[in-house]
Coordinates of C-alpha atoms in Angstrom, one line a residue:
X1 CA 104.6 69.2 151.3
X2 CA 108.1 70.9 152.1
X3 CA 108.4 72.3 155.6
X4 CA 107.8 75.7 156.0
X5 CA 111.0 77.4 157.0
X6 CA 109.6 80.9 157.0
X7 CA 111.5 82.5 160.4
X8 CA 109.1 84.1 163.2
X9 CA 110.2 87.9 162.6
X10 CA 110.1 88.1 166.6
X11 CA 113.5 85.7 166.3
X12 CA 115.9 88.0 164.1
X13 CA 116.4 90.5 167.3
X14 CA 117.3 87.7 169.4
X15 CA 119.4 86.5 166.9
X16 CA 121.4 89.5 166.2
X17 CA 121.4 90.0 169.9
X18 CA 123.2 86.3 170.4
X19 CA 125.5 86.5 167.6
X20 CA 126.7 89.8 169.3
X21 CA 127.6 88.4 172.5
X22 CA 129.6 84.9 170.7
X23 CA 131.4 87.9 168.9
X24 CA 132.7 89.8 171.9
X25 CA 132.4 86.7 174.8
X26 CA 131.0 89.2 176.9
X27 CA 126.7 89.9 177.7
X28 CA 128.6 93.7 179.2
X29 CA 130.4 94.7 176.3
X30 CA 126.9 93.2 173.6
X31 CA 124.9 95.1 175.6
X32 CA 126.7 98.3 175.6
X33 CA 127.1 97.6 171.3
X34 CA 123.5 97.3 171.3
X35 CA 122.0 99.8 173.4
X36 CA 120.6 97.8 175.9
X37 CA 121.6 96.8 179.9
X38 CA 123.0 93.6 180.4
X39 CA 120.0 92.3 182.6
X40 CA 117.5 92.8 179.2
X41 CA 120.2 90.6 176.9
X42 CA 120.3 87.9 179.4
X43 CA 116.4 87.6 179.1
X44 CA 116.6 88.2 175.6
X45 CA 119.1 85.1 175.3
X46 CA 117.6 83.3 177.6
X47 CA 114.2 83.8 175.5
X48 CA 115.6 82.6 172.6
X49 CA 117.2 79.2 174.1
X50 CA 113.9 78.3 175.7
X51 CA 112.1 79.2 172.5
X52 CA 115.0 76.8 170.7
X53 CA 114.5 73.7 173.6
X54 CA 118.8 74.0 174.4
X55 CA 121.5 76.2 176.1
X56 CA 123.2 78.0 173.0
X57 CA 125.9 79.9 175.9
X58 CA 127.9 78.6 178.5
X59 CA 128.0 81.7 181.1
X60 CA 130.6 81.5 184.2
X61 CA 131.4 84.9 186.1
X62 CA 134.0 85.5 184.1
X63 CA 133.8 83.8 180.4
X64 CA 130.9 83.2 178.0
X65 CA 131.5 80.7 175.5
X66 CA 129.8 78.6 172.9
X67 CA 128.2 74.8 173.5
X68 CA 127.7 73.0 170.6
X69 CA 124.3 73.9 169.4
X70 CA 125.2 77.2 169.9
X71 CA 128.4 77.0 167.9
X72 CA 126.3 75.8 164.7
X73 CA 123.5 78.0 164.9
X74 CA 126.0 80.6 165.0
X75 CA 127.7 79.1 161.9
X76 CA 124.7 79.2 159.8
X77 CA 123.2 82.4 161.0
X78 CA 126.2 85.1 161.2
X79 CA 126.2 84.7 157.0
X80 CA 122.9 84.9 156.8
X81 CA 122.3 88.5 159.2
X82 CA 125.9 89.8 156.8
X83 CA 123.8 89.4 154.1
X84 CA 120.7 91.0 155.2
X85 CA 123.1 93.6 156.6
X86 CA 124.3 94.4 153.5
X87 CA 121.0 94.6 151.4
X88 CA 119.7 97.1 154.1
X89 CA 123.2 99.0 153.5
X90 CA 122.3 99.0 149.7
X91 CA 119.4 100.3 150.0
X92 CA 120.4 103.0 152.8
X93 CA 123.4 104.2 150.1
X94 CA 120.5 104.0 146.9
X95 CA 118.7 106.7 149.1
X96 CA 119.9 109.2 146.9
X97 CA 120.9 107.7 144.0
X98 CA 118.9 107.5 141.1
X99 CA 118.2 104.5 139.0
X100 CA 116.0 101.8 138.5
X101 CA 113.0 101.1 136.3
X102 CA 110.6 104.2 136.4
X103 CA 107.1 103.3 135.0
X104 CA 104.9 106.1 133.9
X105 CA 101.1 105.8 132.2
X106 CA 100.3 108.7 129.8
X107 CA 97.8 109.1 126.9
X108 CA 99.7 109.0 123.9
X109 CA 99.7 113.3 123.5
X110 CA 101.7 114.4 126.2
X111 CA 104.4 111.2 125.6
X112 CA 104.8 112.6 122.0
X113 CA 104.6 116.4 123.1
X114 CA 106.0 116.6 126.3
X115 CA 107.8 114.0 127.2
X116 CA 109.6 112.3 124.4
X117 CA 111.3 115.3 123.3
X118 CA 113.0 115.6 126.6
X119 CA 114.1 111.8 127.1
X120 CA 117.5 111.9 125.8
X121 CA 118.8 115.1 128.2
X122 CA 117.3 113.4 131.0
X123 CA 119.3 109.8 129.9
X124 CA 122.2 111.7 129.3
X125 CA 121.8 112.8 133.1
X126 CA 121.1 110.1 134.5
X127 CA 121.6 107.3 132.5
X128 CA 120.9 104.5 135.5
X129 CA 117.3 105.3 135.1
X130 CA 115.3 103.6 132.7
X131 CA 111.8 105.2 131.7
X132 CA 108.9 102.7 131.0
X133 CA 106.3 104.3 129.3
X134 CA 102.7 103.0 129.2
X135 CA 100.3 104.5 126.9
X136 CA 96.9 104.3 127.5
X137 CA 94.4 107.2 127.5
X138 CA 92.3 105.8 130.9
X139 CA 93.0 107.0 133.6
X140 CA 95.0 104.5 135.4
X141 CA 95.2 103.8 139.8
X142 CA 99.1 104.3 140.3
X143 CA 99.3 102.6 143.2
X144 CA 97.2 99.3 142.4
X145 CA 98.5 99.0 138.8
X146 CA 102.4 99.4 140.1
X147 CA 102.9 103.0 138.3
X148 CA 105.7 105.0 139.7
X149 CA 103.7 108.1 138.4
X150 CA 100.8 109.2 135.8
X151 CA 100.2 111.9 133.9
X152 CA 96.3 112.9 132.9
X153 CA 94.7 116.4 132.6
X154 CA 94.4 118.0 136.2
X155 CA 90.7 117.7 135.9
X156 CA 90.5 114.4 135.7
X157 CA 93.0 113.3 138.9
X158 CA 91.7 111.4 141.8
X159 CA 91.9 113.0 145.2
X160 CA 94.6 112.8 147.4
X161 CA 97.2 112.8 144.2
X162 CA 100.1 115.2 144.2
X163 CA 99.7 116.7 140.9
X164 CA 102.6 118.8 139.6
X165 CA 102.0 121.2 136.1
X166 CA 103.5 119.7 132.9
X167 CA 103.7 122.0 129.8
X168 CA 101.5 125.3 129.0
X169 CA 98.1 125.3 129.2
X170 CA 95.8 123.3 126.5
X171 CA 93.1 125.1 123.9
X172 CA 91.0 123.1 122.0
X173 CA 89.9 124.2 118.3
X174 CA 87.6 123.4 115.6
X175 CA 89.0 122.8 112.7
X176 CA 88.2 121.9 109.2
X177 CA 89.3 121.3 105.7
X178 CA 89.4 124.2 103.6
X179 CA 87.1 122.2 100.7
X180 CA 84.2 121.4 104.0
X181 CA 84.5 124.8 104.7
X182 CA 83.3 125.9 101.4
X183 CA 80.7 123.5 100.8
X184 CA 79.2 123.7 103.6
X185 CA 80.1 127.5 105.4
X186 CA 81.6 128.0 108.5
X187 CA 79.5 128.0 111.9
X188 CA 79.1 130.7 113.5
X189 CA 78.4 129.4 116.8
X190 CA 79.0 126.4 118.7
X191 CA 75.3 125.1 118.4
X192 CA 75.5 125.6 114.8
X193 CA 77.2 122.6 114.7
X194 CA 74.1 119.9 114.6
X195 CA 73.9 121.3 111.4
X196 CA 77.3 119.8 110.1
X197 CA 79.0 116.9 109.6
X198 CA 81.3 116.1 112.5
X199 CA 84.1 113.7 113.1
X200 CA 84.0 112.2 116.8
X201 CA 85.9 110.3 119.2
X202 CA 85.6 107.4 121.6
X203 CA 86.8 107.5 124.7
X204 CA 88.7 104.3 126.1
X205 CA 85.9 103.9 128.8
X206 CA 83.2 104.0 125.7
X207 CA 82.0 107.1 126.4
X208 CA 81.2 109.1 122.9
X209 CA 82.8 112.5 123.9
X210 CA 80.8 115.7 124.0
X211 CA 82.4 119.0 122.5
X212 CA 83.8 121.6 125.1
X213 CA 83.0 125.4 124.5
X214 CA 82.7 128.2 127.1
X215 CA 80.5 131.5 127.0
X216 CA 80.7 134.2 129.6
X217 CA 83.0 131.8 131.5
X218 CA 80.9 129.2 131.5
X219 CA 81.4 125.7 130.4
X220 CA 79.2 124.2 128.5
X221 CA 79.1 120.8 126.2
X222 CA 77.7 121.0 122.6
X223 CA 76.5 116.9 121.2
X224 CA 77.6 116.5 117.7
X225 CA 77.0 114.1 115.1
X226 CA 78.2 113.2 111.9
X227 CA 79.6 110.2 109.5
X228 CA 82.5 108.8 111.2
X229 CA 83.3 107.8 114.8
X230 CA 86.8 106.6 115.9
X231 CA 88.9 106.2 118.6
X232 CA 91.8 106.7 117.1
X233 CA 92.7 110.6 116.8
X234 CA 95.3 110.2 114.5
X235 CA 92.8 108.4 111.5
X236 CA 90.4 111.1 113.1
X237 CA 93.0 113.9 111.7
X238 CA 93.6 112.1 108.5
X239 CA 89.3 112.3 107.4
X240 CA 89.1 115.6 108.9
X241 CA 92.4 116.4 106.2
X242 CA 90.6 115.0 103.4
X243 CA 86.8 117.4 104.1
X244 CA 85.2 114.6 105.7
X245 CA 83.8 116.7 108.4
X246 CA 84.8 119.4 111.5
X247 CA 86.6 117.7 114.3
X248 CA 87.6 119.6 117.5
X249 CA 91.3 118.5 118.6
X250 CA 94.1 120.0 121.1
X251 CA 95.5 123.4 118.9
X252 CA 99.0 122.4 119.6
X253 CA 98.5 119.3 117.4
X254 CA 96.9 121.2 114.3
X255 CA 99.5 124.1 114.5
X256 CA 101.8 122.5 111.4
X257 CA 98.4 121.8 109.5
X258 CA 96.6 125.7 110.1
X259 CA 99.9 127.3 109.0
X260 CA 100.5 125.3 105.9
X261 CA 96.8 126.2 104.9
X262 CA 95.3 122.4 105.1
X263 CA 93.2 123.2 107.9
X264 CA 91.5 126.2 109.1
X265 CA 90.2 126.7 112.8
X266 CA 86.6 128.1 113.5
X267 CA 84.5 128.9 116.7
X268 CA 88.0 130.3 118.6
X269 CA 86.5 132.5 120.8
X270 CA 84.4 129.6 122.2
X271 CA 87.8 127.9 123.2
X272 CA 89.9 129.8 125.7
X273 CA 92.7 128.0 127.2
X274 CA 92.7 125.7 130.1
X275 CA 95.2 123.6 132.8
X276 CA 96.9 121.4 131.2
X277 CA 98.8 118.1 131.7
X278 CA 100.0 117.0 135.0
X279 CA 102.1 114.6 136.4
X280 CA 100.3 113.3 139.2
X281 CA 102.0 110.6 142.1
X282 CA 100.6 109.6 145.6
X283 CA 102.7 110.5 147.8
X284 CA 105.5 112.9 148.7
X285 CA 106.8 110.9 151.6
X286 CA 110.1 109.0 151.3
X287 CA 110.0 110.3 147.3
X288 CA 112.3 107.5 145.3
X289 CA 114.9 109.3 143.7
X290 CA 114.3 108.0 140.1
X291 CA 111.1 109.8 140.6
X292 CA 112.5 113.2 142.2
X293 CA 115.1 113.8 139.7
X294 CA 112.1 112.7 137.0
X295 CA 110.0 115.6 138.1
X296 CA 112.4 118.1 139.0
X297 CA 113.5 117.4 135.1
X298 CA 110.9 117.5 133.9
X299 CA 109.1 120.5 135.1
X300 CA 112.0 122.2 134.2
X301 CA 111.7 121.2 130.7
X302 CA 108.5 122.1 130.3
X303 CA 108.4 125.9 131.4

């Protein structure tokens, strides 16, 4: 088994503090460098040699000045503090500049509607950030699954999440092939819809999902059936294309389809708009600024 050579944090004060005073041969002129009185270095020195079993400092009234096992810890550890100097430096000057790898988890909707479009301005600003996208519909835990950020319908965010808007608000429709529509007539109210053949959806967490409407301003679910069940809504688009059945999807995505005349939308005043998309992070303390400039972007894009 190697020997563990983790150091006790408890030491790295002392060390700096011992490294100080070989610098300047002087426990008056450390002390003022570090903030402290020269009665609290001696014990801090004198600490760290009992701690070690051995005098690292020679002291006389008027000279400090290395013994031997003093001369090599100092050797090895004056590199060693310059280097973990100089990370903490990096990361002091990184404060505010953004790069890095930003991981995001979206369903795949907004990363084709509202985020994909805007990618390349935001490279072409700041091109040190690269943007990891994770599509999965879940909903995901940020923090435990390593996610910079999310975004998921404002509904559905956990507590405690700073959610931010993203995009105008949603509508879903009903829609239908213009051949179903004609075979079998067009409802004329949400319930009406046990009577017709519907196309329906899986959720990732197995859930069949129910059909949203809203009367008087309240919500209220209507449970559909019908030949197919996918849970893949792009397939789900393609039957509903082709007369297999109704299907109710976001509006924005059927917009190309309802104005070319291959679909037709039914049962609108049942659907008003809702809150959309957010992008939702845990905290807004010490805010990386991959993420800050991500948002800011972002939200401007989306107005």
């Amino acid at each position: 088994m190697k020997p563990d050579r983790t150091i006790d944090p408890a030491l790295l004060p002392a060390l700096v503090a011992f490294a100080c005073v070989a610098r300047l041969a002087s426990f008056r002129q450390a002390a003022a460098e570090l903030g402290v009185s020269p009665s609290a270095l001696s014990q801090t020195i004198r600490s760290l040699e009992r701690r070690l079993g051995t005098r690292l400092l020679q002291r006389t009234t008027r000279t400090v000045g290395l013994t031997e096992p003093g001369q090599r810890l100092l050797q090895e550890t004056v590199p060693a503090l310059a280097r973990i100097g100089g990370a903490l430096q990096a990361v002091e000057e990184s404060r505010d500049v953004p790069g890095g790898q930003l991981r995001i988890t979206t369903p795949r909707f907004p990363a084709e509607h509202l985020l994909l479009p805007f990618l390349p301005g935001f490279h072409a600003r700041y091109p040190q950030v690269q943007v990891e996208l994770s599509v999965q519909p879940a909903m995901v835990d940020v923090v435990a699954e390593g996610f910079d950020a999310g975004i998921r319908l404002g509904e559905s965010l956990a507590a405690g999440m700073i959610a931010v808007p993203l995009g105008p608000p949603l509508q879903l429709v009903v829609v239908g092939a213009p051949s179903y529509l004609r075979q079998h007539g067009v409802p004329d109210c949400p319930e009406a819809l046990v009577e017709h053949a519907c196309i329906r959806h899986r959720s990732s967490d197995g859930r069949i999902m129910a059909w949203e409407f809203s009367r008087d301003g309240r919500d209220f679910h209507v449970e559909v059936d019908g030949p197919l069940l996918l849970n893949d809504s792009h397939l789900a688009l393609q039957a509903t294309r082709s007369g297999l059945g109704l299907q109710q999807v976001f509006a924005h995505t059927v917009r190309a389809d309802i104005a070319a005349g291959h679909l037709q939308a039914v049962l609108q005043a049942w659907q008003p708009p809702f809150a959309g998309f957010h992008l939702y992070y845990p905290s807004r303390d010490q805010l990386a600024p991959k993420l800050r400039v991500f948002i800011d972007f972002m939200r401007a894009a989306n107005r």
